[in-house]
Amino acid sequence: MSWKDHHLRSAIVQTVLDRAAADPADPELFADLPDLDRLFGGPEGLLTHLRYRWNNHLAAKTDQAMTEGKSVADVHLELCAEQPALRALLDAHLHTRDAASAMAR
């Protein structure tokens, strides 16, 4: 992946998160993103990327919390407060992942 593609991917992620902050269930959330298919393989690929991002941040915060004596529930709530648009987007599109998983079986 070139630096140009990396920056385009980052811009797509930020655009979608900005849109999700207004309405995470908006049917136009993934509209007018010309490089979405090429760089992510479509909306499902972007959602997979965003799930990975969430899980990665949660794992890092959980590791840190273990040394600080925080509960996993507290860490989860803290991350939800830090990244509300990402959490709302993933929650609004849970059905997308479930449908894709069911179709793969």
PDB file of N, CA and C in Angstrom:
ATOM      1  N   MET A   1       0.853  -1.175   0.000  1.00  0.00           N
ATOM      2  CA  MET A   1       0.000   0.000   0.000  1.00  0.00           C
ATOM      3  C   MET A   1       0.898   1.238   0.000  1.00  0.00           C
ATOM      4  N   SER A   2       0.582   2.146  -0.854  1.00  0.00           N
ATOM      5  CA  SER A   2       1.354   3.388  -0.947  1.00  0.00           C
ATOM      6  C   SER A   2       0.924   4.356   0.164  1.00  0.00           C
ATOM      7  N   TRP A   3       1.746   5.379   0.378  1.00  0.00           N
ATOM      8  CA  TRP A   3       1.373   6.408   1.340  1.00  0.00           C
ATOM      9  C   TRP A   3       0.090   7.108   0.908  1.00  0.00           C
ATOM     10  N   LYS A   4      -0.059   7.277  -0.389  1.00  0.00           N
ATOM     11  CA  LYS A   4      -1.275   7.918  -0.902  1.00  0.00           C
ATOM     12  C   LYS A   4      -2.498   7.089  -0.515  1.00  0.00           C
ATOM     13  N   ASP A   5      -2.426   5.773  -0.721  1.00  0.00           N
ATOM     14  CA  ASP A   5      -3.543   4.903  -0.346  1.00  0.00           C
ATOM     15  C   ASP A   5      -3.776   4.922   1.165  1.00  0.00           C
ATOM     16  N   HIS A   6      -2.699   4.939   1.920  1.00  0.00           N
ATOM     17  CA  HIS A   6      -2.825   5.004   3.383  1.00  0.00           C
ATOM     18  C   HIS A   6      -3.587   6.266   3.791  1.00  0.00           C
ATOM     19  N   HIS A   7      -3.227   7.381   3.201  1.00  0.00           N
ATOM     20  CA  HIS A   7      -3.901   8.640   3.522  1.00  0.00           C
ATOM     21  C   HIS A   7      -5.352   8.638   3.036  1.00  0.00           C
ATOM     22  N   LEU A   8      -5.607   8.045   1.889  1.00  0.00           N
ATOM     23  CA  LEU A   8      -6.985   7.926   1.401  1.00  0.00           C
ATOM     24  C   LEU A   8      -7.816   7.055   2.339  1.00  0.00           C
ATOM     25  N   ARG A   9      -7.242   5.949   2.803  1.00  0.00           N
ATOM     26  CA  ARG A   9      -7.949   5.081   3.763  1.00  0.00           C
ATOM     27  C   ARG A   9      -8.270   5.854   5.039  1.00  0.00           C
ATOM     28  N   SER A  10      -7.284   6.584   5.541  1.00  0.00           N
ATOM     29  CA  SER A  10      -7.496   7.373   6.759  1.00  0.00           C
ATOM     30  C   SER A  10      -8.593   8.413   6.557  1.00  0.00           C
ATOM     31  N   ALA A  11      -8.618   9.034   5.395  1.00  0.00           N
ATOM     32  CA  ALA A  11      -9.643  10.042   5.098  1.00  0.00           C
ATOM     33  C   ALA A  11     -11.032   9.409   5.033  1.00  0.00           C
ATOM     34  N   ILE A  12     -11.127   8.221   4.454  1.00  0.00           N
ATOM     35  CA  ILE A  12     -12.415   7.524   4.390  1.00  0.00           C
ATOM     36  C   ILE A  12     -12.893   7.191   5.798  1.00  0.00           C
ATOM     37  N   VAL A  13     -12.010   6.652   6.612  1.00  0.00           N
ATOM     38  CA  VAL A  13     -12.369   6.316   7.995  1.00  0.00           C
ATOM     39  C   VAL A  13     -12.863   7.563   8.720  1.00  0.00           C
ATOM     40  N   GLN A  14     -12.139   8.653   8.612  1.00  0.00           N
ATOM     41  CA  GLN A  14     -12.530   9.879   9.312  1.00  0.00           C
ATOM     42  C   GLN A  14     -13.852  10.427   8.786  1.00  0.00           C
ATOM     43  N   THR A  15     -14.066  10.374   7.483  1.00  0.00           N
ATOM     44  CA  THR A  15     -15.332  10.837   6.904  1.00  0.00           C
ATOM     45  C   THR A  15     -16.502  10.025   7.440  1.00  0.00           C
ATOM     46  N   VAL A  16     -16.338   8.714   7.463  1.00  0.00           N
ATOM     47  CA  VAL A  16     -17.418   7.848   7.949  1.00  0.00           C
ATOM     48  C   VAL A  16     -17.659   8.079   9.440  1.00  0.00           C
ATOM     49  N   LEU A  17     -16.610   8.237  10.228  1.00  0.00           N
ATOM     50  CA  LEU A  17     -16.791   8.510  11.656  1.00  0.00           C
ATOM     51  C   LEU A  17     -17.448   9.870  11.884  1.00  0.00           C
ATOM     52  N   ASP A  18     -17.096  10.862  11.082  1.00  0.00           N
ATOM     53  CA  ASP A  18     -17.752  12.173  11.184  1.00  0.00           C
ATOM     54  C   ASP A  18     -19.239  12.050  10.861  1.00  0.00           C
ATOM     55  N   ARG A  19     -19.555  11.307   9.834  1.00  0.00           N
ATOM     56  CA  ARG A  19     -20.965  11.092   9.472  1.00  0.00           C
ATOM     57  C   ARG A  19     -21.682  10.314  10.569  1.00  0.00           C
ATOM     58  N   ALA A  20     -21.013   9.329  11.129  1.00  0.00           N
ATOM     59  CA  ALA A  20     -21.615   8.503  12.177  1.00  0.00           C
ATOM     60  C   ALA A  20     -21.889   9.313  13.435  1.00  0.00           C
ATOM     61  N   ALA A  21     -21.089  10.329  13.683  1.00  0.00           N
ATOM     62  CA  ALA A  21     -21.325  11.183  14.851  1.00  0.00           C
ATOM     63  C   ALA A  21     -22.680  11.872  14.750  1.00  0.00           C
ATOM     64  N   ALA A  22     -23.104  12.170  13.527  1.00  0.00           N
ATOM     65  CA  ALA A  22     -24.408  12.800  13.307  1.00  0.00           C
ATOM     66  C   ALA A  22     -25.531  11.770  13.312  1.00  0.00           C
ATOM     67  N   ASP A  23     -25.318  10.631  12.632  1.00  0.00           N
ATOM     68  CA  ASP A  23     -26.336   9.583  12.545  1.00  0.00           C
ATOM     69  C   ASP A  23     -25.676   8.272  12.129  1.00  0.00           C
ATOM     70  N   PRO A  24     -25.370   7.402  13.093  1.00  0.00           N
ATOM     71  CA  PRO A  24     -24.659   6.166  12.765  1.00  0.00           C
ATOM     72  C   PRO A  24     -25.465   5.180  11.916  1.00  0.00           C
ATOM     73  N   ALA A  25     -26.764   5.366  11.849  1.00  0.00           N
ATOM     74  CA  ALA A  25     -27.607   4.463  11.060  1.00  0.00           C
ATOM     75  C   ALA A  25     -27.994   5.063   9.707  1.00  0.00           C
ATOM     76  N   ASP A  26     -27.432   6.196   9.368  1.00  0.00           N
ATOM     77  CA  ASP A  26     -27.744   6.867   8.105  1.00  0.00           C
ATOM     78  C   ASP A  26     -27.453   5.938   6.928  1.00  0.00           C
ATOM     79  N   PRO A  27     -28.439   5.692   6.062  1.00  0.00           N
ATOM     80  CA  PRO A  27     -28.204   4.820   4.909  1.00  0.00           C
ATOM     81  C   PRO A  27     -27.169   5.385   3.931  1.00  0.00           C
ATOM     82  N   GLU A  28     -26.868   6.669   4.031  1.00  0.00           N
ATOM     83  CA  GLU A  28     -25.879   7.304   3.151  1.00  0.00           C
ATOM     84  C   GLU A  28     -24.480   7.356   3.779  1.00  0.00           C
ATOM     85  N   LEU A  29     -24.303   6.660   4.870  1.00  0.00           N
ATOM     86  CA  LEU A  29     -23.036   6.687   5.602  1.00  0.00           C
ATOM     87  C   LEU A  29     -21.836   6.356   4.722  1.00  0.00           C
ATOM     88  N   PHE A  30     -22.017   5.411   3.811  1.00  0.00           N
ATOM     89  CA  PHE A  30     -20.913   4.953   2.963  1.00  0.00           C
ATOM     90  C   PHE A  30     -21.019   5.480   1.526  1.00  0.00           C
ATOM     91  N   ALA A  31     -21.895   6.455   1.313  1.00  0.00           N
ATOM     92  CA  ALA A  31     -22.110   6.996  -0.038  1.00  0.00           C
ATOM     93  C   ALA A  31     -21.017   7.995  -0.413  1.00  0.00           C
ATOM     94  N   ASP A  32     -20.815   8.118  -1.708  1.00  0.00           N
ATOM     95  CA  ASP A  32     -19.891   9.123  -2.257  1.00  0.00           C
ATOM     96  C   ASP A  32     -18.471   9.011  -1.710  1.00  0.00           C
ATOM     97  N   LEU A  33     -18.016   7.785  -1.563  1.00  0.00           N
ATOM     98  CA  LEU A  33     -16.632   7.517  -1.161  1.00  0.00           C
ATOM     99  C   LEU A  33     -16.002   6.715  -2.294  1.00  0.00           C
ATOM    100  N   PRO A  34     -15.476   7.408  -3.305  1.00  0.00           N
ATOM    101  CA  PRO A  34     -15.063   6.749  -4.542  1.00  0.00           C
ATOM    102  C   PRO A  34     -14.034   5.631  -4.377  1.00  0.00           C
ATOM    103  N   ASP A  35     -13.171   5.712  -3.380  1.00  0.00           N
ATOM    104  CA  ASP A  35     -12.136   4.690  -3.227  1.00  0.00           C
ATOM    105  C   ASP A  35     -12.502   3.611  -2.208  1.00  0.00           C
ATOM    106  N   LEU A  36     -13.718   3.644  -1.701  1.00  0.00           N
ATOM    107  CA  LEU A  36     -14.130   2.684  -0.673  1.00  0.00           C
ATOM    108  C   LEU A  36     -13.972   1.241  -1.141  1.00  0.00           C
ATOM    109  N   ASP A  37     -14.474   0.929  -2.322  1.00  0.00           N
ATOM    110  CA  ASP A  37     -14.386  -0.449  -2.818  1.00  0.00           C
ATOM    111  C   ASP A  37     -12.941  -0.869  -3.065  1.00  0.00           C
ATOM    112  N   ARG A  38     -12.175   0.000  -3.659  1.00  0.00           N
ATOM    113  CA  ARG A  38     -10.784  -0.339  -3.981  1.00  0.00           C
ATOM    114  C   ARG A  38      -9.933  -0.521  -2.720  1.00  0.00           C
ATOM    115  N   LEU A  39     -10.143   0.335  -1.730  1.00  0.00           N
ATOM    116  CA  LEU A  39      -9.274   0.326  -0.555  1.00  0.00           C
ATOM    117  C   LEU A  39      -9.762  -0.557   0.583  1.00  0.00           C
ATOM    118  N   PHE A  40     -11.073  -0.796   0.643  1.00  0.00           N
ATOM    119  CA  PHE A  40     -11.629  -1.605   1.729  1.00  0.00           C
ATOM    120  C   PHE A  40     -12.442  -2.794   1.234  1.00  0.00           C
ATOM    121  N   GLY A  41     -12.710  -2.864  -0.057  1.00  0.00           N
ATOM    122  CA  GLY A  41     -13.561  -3.931  -0.567  1.00  0.00           C
ATOM    123  C   GLY A  41     -15.034  -3.667  -0.335  1.00  0.00           C
ATOM    124  N   GLY A  42     -15.389  -2.426  -0.019  1.00  0.00           N
ATOM    125  CA  GLY A  42     -16.775  -2.045   0.207  1.00  0.00           C
ATOM    126  C   GLY A  42     -17.053  -1.749   1.672  1.00  0.00           C
ATOM    127  N   PRO A  43     -18.307  -1.440   1.988  1.00  0.00           N
ATOM    128  CA  PRO A  43     -18.675  -1.089   3.362  1.00  0.00           C
ATOM    129  C   PRO A  43     -18.347  -2.182   4.382  1.00  0.00           C
ATOM    130  N   GLU A  44     -18.567  -3.439   4.024  1.00  0.00           N
ATOM    131  CA  GLU A  44     -18.284  -4.520   4.981  1.00  0.00           C
ATOM    132  C   GLU A  44     -16.801  -4.566   5.331  1.00  0.00           C
ATOM    133  N   GLY A  45     -15.941  -4.325   4.356  1.00  0.00           N
ATOM    134  CA  GLY A  45     -14.505  -4.290   4.631  1.00  0.00           C
ATOM    135  C   GLY A  45     -14.133  -3.139   5.554  1.00  0.00           C
ATOM    136  N   LEU A  46     -14.778  -1.996   5.360  1.00  0.00           N
ATOM    137  CA  LEU A  46     -14.530  -0.859   6.243  1.00  0.00           C
ATOM    138  C   LEU A  46     -15.033  -1.164   7.651  1.00  0.00           C
ATOM    139  N   LEU A  47     -16.208  -1.778   7.758  1.00  0.00           N
ATOM    140  CA  LEU A  47     -16.720  -2.151   9.076  1.00  0.00           C
ATOM    141  C   LEU A  47     -15.786  -3.144   9.764  1.00  0.00           C
ATOM    142  N   THR A  48     -15.227  -4.065   9.004  1.00  0.00           N
ATOM    143  CA  THR A  48     -14.265  -5.011   9.571  1.00  0.00           C
ATOM    144  C   THR A  48     -13.044  -4.260  10.099  1.00  0.00           C
ATOM    145  N   HIS A  49     -12.564  -3.306   9.320  1.00  0.00           N
ATOM    146  CA  HIS A  49     -11.428  -2.476   9.746  1.00  0.00           C
ATOM    147  C   HIS A  49     -11.760  -1.724  11.040  1.00  0.00           C
ATOM    148  N   LEU A  50     -12.956  -1.167  11.102  1.00  0.00           N
ATOM    149  CA  LEU A  50     -13.356  -0.408  12.283  1.00  0.00           C
ATOM    150  C   LEU A  50     -13.552  -1.317  13.491  1.00  0.00           C
ATOM    151  N   ARG A  51     -14.058  -2.533  13.300  1.00  0.00           N
ATOM    152  CA  ARG A  51     -14.164  -3.494  14.407  1.00  0.00           C
ATOM    153  C   ARG A  51     -12.776  -3.843  14.939  1.00  0.00           C
ATOM    154  N   TYR A  52     -11.836  -4.045  14.014  1.00  0.00           N
ATOM    155  CA  TYR A  52     -10.462  -4.343  14.406  1.00  0.00           C
ATOM    156  C   TYR A  52      -9.883  -3.172  15.208  1.00  0.00           C
ATOM    157  N   ARG A  53     -10.137  -1.978  14.738  1.00  0.00           N
ATOM    158  CA  ARG A  53      -9.650  -0.779  15.436  1.00  0.00           C
ATOM    159  C   ARG A  53     -10.199  -0.725  16.852  1.00  0.00           C
ATOM    160  N   TRP A  54     -11.519  -0.953  16.997  1.00  0.00           N
ATOM    161  CA  TRP A  54     -12.155  -0.949  18.319  1.00  0.00           C
ATOM    162  C   TRP A  54     -11.526  -2.027  19.206  1.00  0.00           C
ATOM    163  N   ASN A  55     -11.436  -3.242  18.696  1.00  0.00           N
ATOM    164  CA  ASN A  55     -10.899  -4.348  19.492  1.00  0.00           C
ATOM    165  C   ASN A  55      -9.448  -4.111  19.884  1.00  0.00           C
ATOM    166  N   ASN A  56      -8.675  -3.530  18.998  1.00  0.00           N
ATOM    167  CA  ASN A  56      -7.277  -3.228  19.285  1.00  0.00           C
ATOM    168  C   ASN A  56      -7.162  -2.190  20.408  1.00  0.00           C
ATOM    169  N   HIS A  57      -7.964  -1.146  20.332  1.00  0.00           N
ATOM    170  CA  HIS A  57      -7.953  -0.119  21.379  1.00  0.00           C
ATOM    171  C   HIS A  57      -8.435  -0.700  22.705  1.00  0.00           C
ATOM    172  N   LEU A  58      -9.471  -1.530  22.639  1.00  0.00           N
ATOM    173  CA  LEU A  58      -9.994  -2.140  23.861  1.00  0.00           C
ATOM    174  C   LEU A  58      -8.954  -3.059  24.498  1.00  0.00           C
ATOM    175  N   ALA A  59      -8.263  -3.840  23.696  1.00  0.00           N
ATOM    176  CA  ALA A  59      -7.231  -4.738  24.229  1.00  0.00           C
ATOM    177  C   ALA A  59      -6.103  -3.940  24.883  1.00  0.00           C
ATOM    178  N   ALA A  60      -5.682  -2.867  24.245  1.00  0.00           N
ATOM    179  CA  ALA A  60      -4.607  -2.041  24.813  1.00  0.00           C
ATOM    180  C   ALA A  60      -5.040  -1.407  26.130  1.00  0.00           C
ATOM    181  N   LYS A  61      -6.266  -0.889  26.162  1.00  0.00           N
ATOM    182  CA  LYS A  61      -6.764  -0.270  27.388  1.00  0.00           C
ATOM    183  C   LYS A  61      -6.963  -1.310  28.482  1.00  0.00           C
ATOM    184  N   THR A  62      -7.374  -2.508  28.105  1.00  0.00           N
ATOM    185  CA  THR A  62      -7.573  -3.571  29.088  1.00  0.00           C
ATOM    186  C   THR A  62      -6.240  -3.987  29.696  1.00  0.00           C
ATOM    187  N   ASP A  63      -5.220  -4.120  28.871  1.00  0.00           N
ATOM    188  CA  ASP A  63      -3.886  -4.448  29.385  1.00  0.00           C
ATOM    189  C   ASP A  63      -3.423  -3.399  30.393  1.00  0.00           C
ATOM    190  N   GLN A  64      -3.609  -2.150  30.053  1.00  0.00           N
ATOM    191  CA  GLN A  64      -3.207  -1.069  30.951  1.00  0.00           C
ATOM    192  C   GLN A  64      -4.043  -1.097  32.229  1.00  0.00           C
ATOM    193  N   ALA A  65      -5.326  -1.376  32.096  1.00  0.00           N
ATOM    194  CA  ALA A  65      -6.225  -1.382  33.247  1.00  0.00           C
ATOM    195  C   ALA A  65      -5.857  -2.462  34.256  1.00  0.00           C
ATOM    196  N   MET A  66      -5.341  -3.576  33.754  1.00  0.00           N
ATOM    197  CA  MET A  66      -4.951  -4.669  34.651  1.00  0.00           C
ATOM    198  C   MET A  66      -3.913  -4.179  35.668  1.00  0.00           C
ATOM    199  N   THR A  67      -2.996  -3.348  35.210  1.00  0.00           N
ATOM    200  CA  THR A  67      -1.956  -2.844  36.114  1.00  0.00           C
ATOM    201  C   THR A  67      -2.489  -1.766  37.047  1.00  0.00           C
ATOM    202  N   GLU A  68      -3.609  -1.165  36.680  1.00  0.00           N
ATOM    203  CA  GLU A  68      -4.191  -0.087  37.483  1.00  0.00           C
ATOM    204  C   GLU A  68      -5.346  -0.567  38.352  1.00  0.00           C
ATOM    205  N   GLY A  69      -5.708  -1.836  38.236  1.00  0.00           N
ATOM    206  CA  GLY A  69      -6.791  -2.383  39.043  1.00  0.00           C
ATOM    207  C   GLY A  69      -8.183  -1.982  38.592  1.00  0.00           C
ATOM    208  N   LYS A  70      -8.332  -1.560  37.350  1.00  0.00           N
ATOM    209  CA  LYS A  70      -9.653  -1.206  36.813  1.00  0.00           C
ATOM    210  C   LYS A  70     -10.353  -2.460  36.309  1.00  0.00           C
ATOM    211  N   SER A  71     -11.677  -2.420  36.323  1.00  0.00           N
ATOM    212  CA  SER A  71     -12.449  -3.539  35.786  1.00  0.00           C
ATOM    213  C   SER A  71     -12.566  -3.418  34.267  1.00  0.00           C
ATOM    214  N   VAL A  72     -12.818  -4.541  33.621  1.00  0.00           N
ATOM    215  CA  VAL A  72     -13.010  -4.550  32.171  1.00  0.00           C
ATOM    216  C   VAL A  72     -14.240  -3.719  31.807  1.00  0.00           C
ATOM    217  N   ALA A  73     -15.270  -3.785  32.639  1.00  0.00           N
ATOM    218  CA  ALA A  73     -16.479  -2.995  32.381  1.00  0.00           C
ATOM    219  C   ALA A  73     -16.160  -1.497  32.397  1.00  0.00           C
ATOM    220  N   ASP A  74     -15.332  -1.075  33.359  1.00  0.00           N
ATOM    221  CA  ASP A  74     -14.951   0.338  33.417  1.00  0.00           C
ATOM    222  C   ASP A  74     -14.157   0.747  32.183  1.00  0.00           C
ATOM    223  N   VAL A  75     -13.273  -0.140  31.741  1.00  0.00           N
ATOM    224  CA  VAL A  75     -12.463   0.133  30.555  1.00  0.00           C
ATOM    225  C   VAL A  75     -13.367   0.277  29.330  1.00  0.00           C
ATOM    226  N   HIS A  76     -14.339  -0.611  29.215  1.00  0.00           N
ATOM    227  CA  HIS A  76     -15.260  -0.564  28.081  1.00  0.00           C
ATOM    228  C   HIS A  76     -16.030   0.756  28.079  1.00  0.00           C
ATOM    229  N   LEU A  77     -16.546   1.135  29.224  1.00  0.00           N
ATOM    230  CA  LEU A  77     -17.289   2.397  29.316  1.00  0.00           C
ATOM    231  C   LEU A  77     -16.391   3.598  29.012  1.00  0.00           C
ATOM    232  N   GLU A  78     -15.156   3.537  29.462  1.00  0.00           N
ATOM    233  CA  GLU A  78     -14.200   4.612  29.191  1.00  0.00           C
ATOM    234  C   GLU A  78     -13.944   4.746  27.687  1.00  0.00           C
ATOM    235  N   LEU A  79     -13.759   3.615  27.017  1.00  0.00           N
ATOM    236  CA  LEU A  79     -13.520   3.647  25.575  1.00  0.00           C
ATOM    237  C   LEU A  79     -14.763   4.132  24.825  1.00  0.00           C
ATOM    238  N   CYS A  80     -15.934   3.730  25.281  1.00  0.00           N
ATOM    239  CA  CYS A  80     -17.180   4.225  24.668  1.00  0.00           C
ATOM    240  C   CYS A  80     -17.260   5.750  24.765  1.00  0.00           C
ATOM    241  N   ALA A  81     -16.832   6.289  25.897  1.00  0.00           N
ATOM    242  CA  ALA A  81     -16.855   7.743  26.077  1.00  0.00           C
ATOM    243  C   ALA A  81     -15.799   8.434  25.216  1.00  0.00           C
ATOM    244  N   GLU A  82     -14.666   7.769  25.015  1.00  0.00           N
ATOM    245  CA  GLU A  82     -13.590   8.350  24.207  1.00  0.00           C
ATOM    246  C   GLU A  82     -13.893   8.301  22.713  1.00  0.00           C
ATOM    247  N   GLN A  83     -14.607   7.264  22.278  1.00  0.00           N
ATOM    248  CA  GLN A  83     -14.862   7.071  20.852  1.00  0.00           C
ATOM    249  C   GLN A  83     -16.349   6.785  20.602  1.00  0.00           C
ATOM    250  N   PRO A  84     -17.207   7.754  20.934  1.00  0.00           N
ATOM    251  CA  PRO A  84     -18.645   7.502  20.824  1.00  0.00           C
ATOM    252  C   PRO A  84     -19.127   7.253  19.395  1.00  0.00           C
ATOM    253  N   ALA A  85     -18.561   7.936  18.422  1.00  0.00           N
ATOM    254  CA  ALA A  85     -19.004   7.738  17.035  1.00  0.00           C
ATOM    255  C   ALA A  85     -18.652   6.337  16.551  1.00  0.00           C
ATOM    256  N   LEU A  86     -17.467   5.873  16.880  1.00  0.00           N
ATOM    257  CA  LEU A  86     -17.060   4.525  16.477  1.00  0.00           C
ATOM    258  C   LEU A  86     -17.959   3.482  17.119  1.00  0.00           C
ATOM    259  N   ARG A  87     -18.220   3.606  18.419  1.00  0.00           N
ATOM    260  CA  ARG A  87     -19.065   2.624  19.107  1.00  0.00           C
ATOM    261  C   ARG A  87     -20.478   2.651  18.538  1.00  0.00           C
ATOM    262  N   ALA A  88     -21.016   3.846  18.305  1.00  0.00           N
ATOM    263  CA  ALA A  88     -22.374   3.964  17.763  1.00  0.00           C
ATOM    264  C   ALA A  88     -22.459   3.361  16.367  1.00  0.00           C
ATOM    265  N   LEU A  89     -21.443   3.596  15.555  1.00  0.00           N
ATOM    266  CA  LEU A  89     -21.407   3.035  14.201  1.00  0.00           C
ATOM    267  C   LEU A  89     -21.399   1.514  14.253  1.00  0.00           C
ATOM    268  N   LEU A  90     -20.545   0.948  15.084  1.00  0.00           N
ATOM    269  CA  LEU A  90     -20.474  -0.514  15.179  1.00  0.00           C
ATOM    270  C   LEU A  90     -21.780  -1.094  15.708  1.00  0.00           C
ATOM    271  N   ASP A  91     -22.369  -0.447  16.704  1.00  0.00           N
ATOM    272  CA  ASP A  91     -23.647  -0.925  17.240  1.00  0.00           C
ATOM    273  C   ASP A  91     -24.750  -0.850  16.192  1.00  0.00           C
ATOM    274  N   ALA A  92     -24.764   0.219  15.417  1.00  0.00           N
ATOM    275  CA  ALA A  92     -25.806   0.400  14.397  1.00  0.00           C
ATOM    276  C   ALA A  92     -25.670  -0.605  13.258  1.00  0.00           C
ATOM    277  N   HIS A  93     -24.477  -1.152  13.083  1.00  0.00           N
ATOM    278  CA  HIS A  93     -24.240  -2.057  11.958  1.00  0.00           C
ATOM    279  C   HIS A  93     -23.905  -3.477  12.395  1.00  0.00           C
ATOM    280  N   LEU A  94     -24.320  -3.834  13.604  1.00  0.00           N
ATOM    281  CA  LEU A  94     -24.127  -5.211  14.065  1.00  0.00           C
ATOM    282  C   LEU A  94     -24.794  -6.201  13.133  1.00  0.00           C
ATOM    283  N   HIS A  95     -25.969  -5.839  12.631  1.00  0.00           N
ATOM    284  CA  HIS A  95     -26.709  -6.737  11.742  1.00  0.00           C
ATOM    285  C   HIS A  95     -25.925  -7.043  10.473  1.00  0.00           C
ATOM    286  N   THR A  96     -25.113  -6.116  10.027  1.00  0.00           N
ATOM    287  CA  THR A  96     -24.325  -6.329   8.804  1.00  0.00           C
ATOM    288  C   THR A  96     -23.364  -7.485   9.000  1.00  0.00           C
ATOM    289  N   ARG A  97     -22.680  -7.507  10.126  1.00  0.00           N
ATOM    290  CA  ARG A  97     -21.743  -8.586  10.421  1.00  0.00           C
ATOM    291  C   ARG A  97     -22.492  -9.900  10.612  1.00  0.00           C
ATOM    292  N   ASP A  98     -23.604  -9.850  11.352  1.00  0.00           N
ATOM    293  CA  ASP A  98     -24.367 -11.067  11.607  1.00  0.00           C
ATOM    294  C   ASP A  98     -24.909 -11.661  10.317  1.00  0.00           C
ATOM    295  N   ALA A  99     -25.386 -10.814   9.423  1.00  0.00           N
ATOM    296  CA  ALA A  99     -25.911 -11.293   8.142  1.00  0.00           C
ATOM    297  C   ALA A  99     -24.792 -11.904   7.307  1.00  0.00           C
ATOM    298  N   ALA A 100     -23.647 -11.267   7.292  1.00  0.00           N
ATOM    299  CA  ALA A 100     -22.515 -11.795   6.518  1.00  0.00           C
ATOM    300  C   ALA A 100     -22.050 -13.129   7.087  1.00  0.00           C
ATOM    301  N   SER A 101     -22.018 -13.244   8.407  1.00  0.00           N
ATOM    302  CA  SER A 101     -21.609 -14.506   9.036  1.00  0.00           C
ATOM    303  C   SER A 101     -22.604 -15.615   8.733  1.00  0.00           C
ATOM    304  N   ALA A 102     -23.882 -15.284   8.788  1.00  0.00           N
ATOM    305  CA  ALA A 102     -24.910 -16.290   8.517  1.00  0.00           C
ATOM    306  C   ALA A 102     -24.845 -16.765   7.072  1.00  0.00           C
ATOM    307  N   MET A 103     -24.571 -15.844   6.156  1.00  0.00           N
ATOM    308  CA  MET A 103     -24.494 -16.216   4.746  1.00  0.00           C
ATOM    309  C   MET A 103     -23.259 -17.070   4.464  1.00  0.00           C
ATOM    310  N   ALA A 104     -22.221 -16.897   5.250  1.00  0.00           N
ATOM    311  CA  ALA A 104     -20.986 -17.664   5.039  1.00  0.00           C
ATOM    312  C   ALA A 104     -21.135 -19.108   5.503  1.00  0.00           C
ATOM    313  N   ARG A 105     -22.094 -19.369   6.369  1.00  0.00           N
ATOM    314  CA  ARG A 105     -22.278 -20.731   6.902  1.00  0.00           C
ATOM    315  C   ARG A 105     -22.986 -21.618   5.944  1.00  0.00           C
TER     316      ARG A 105
END
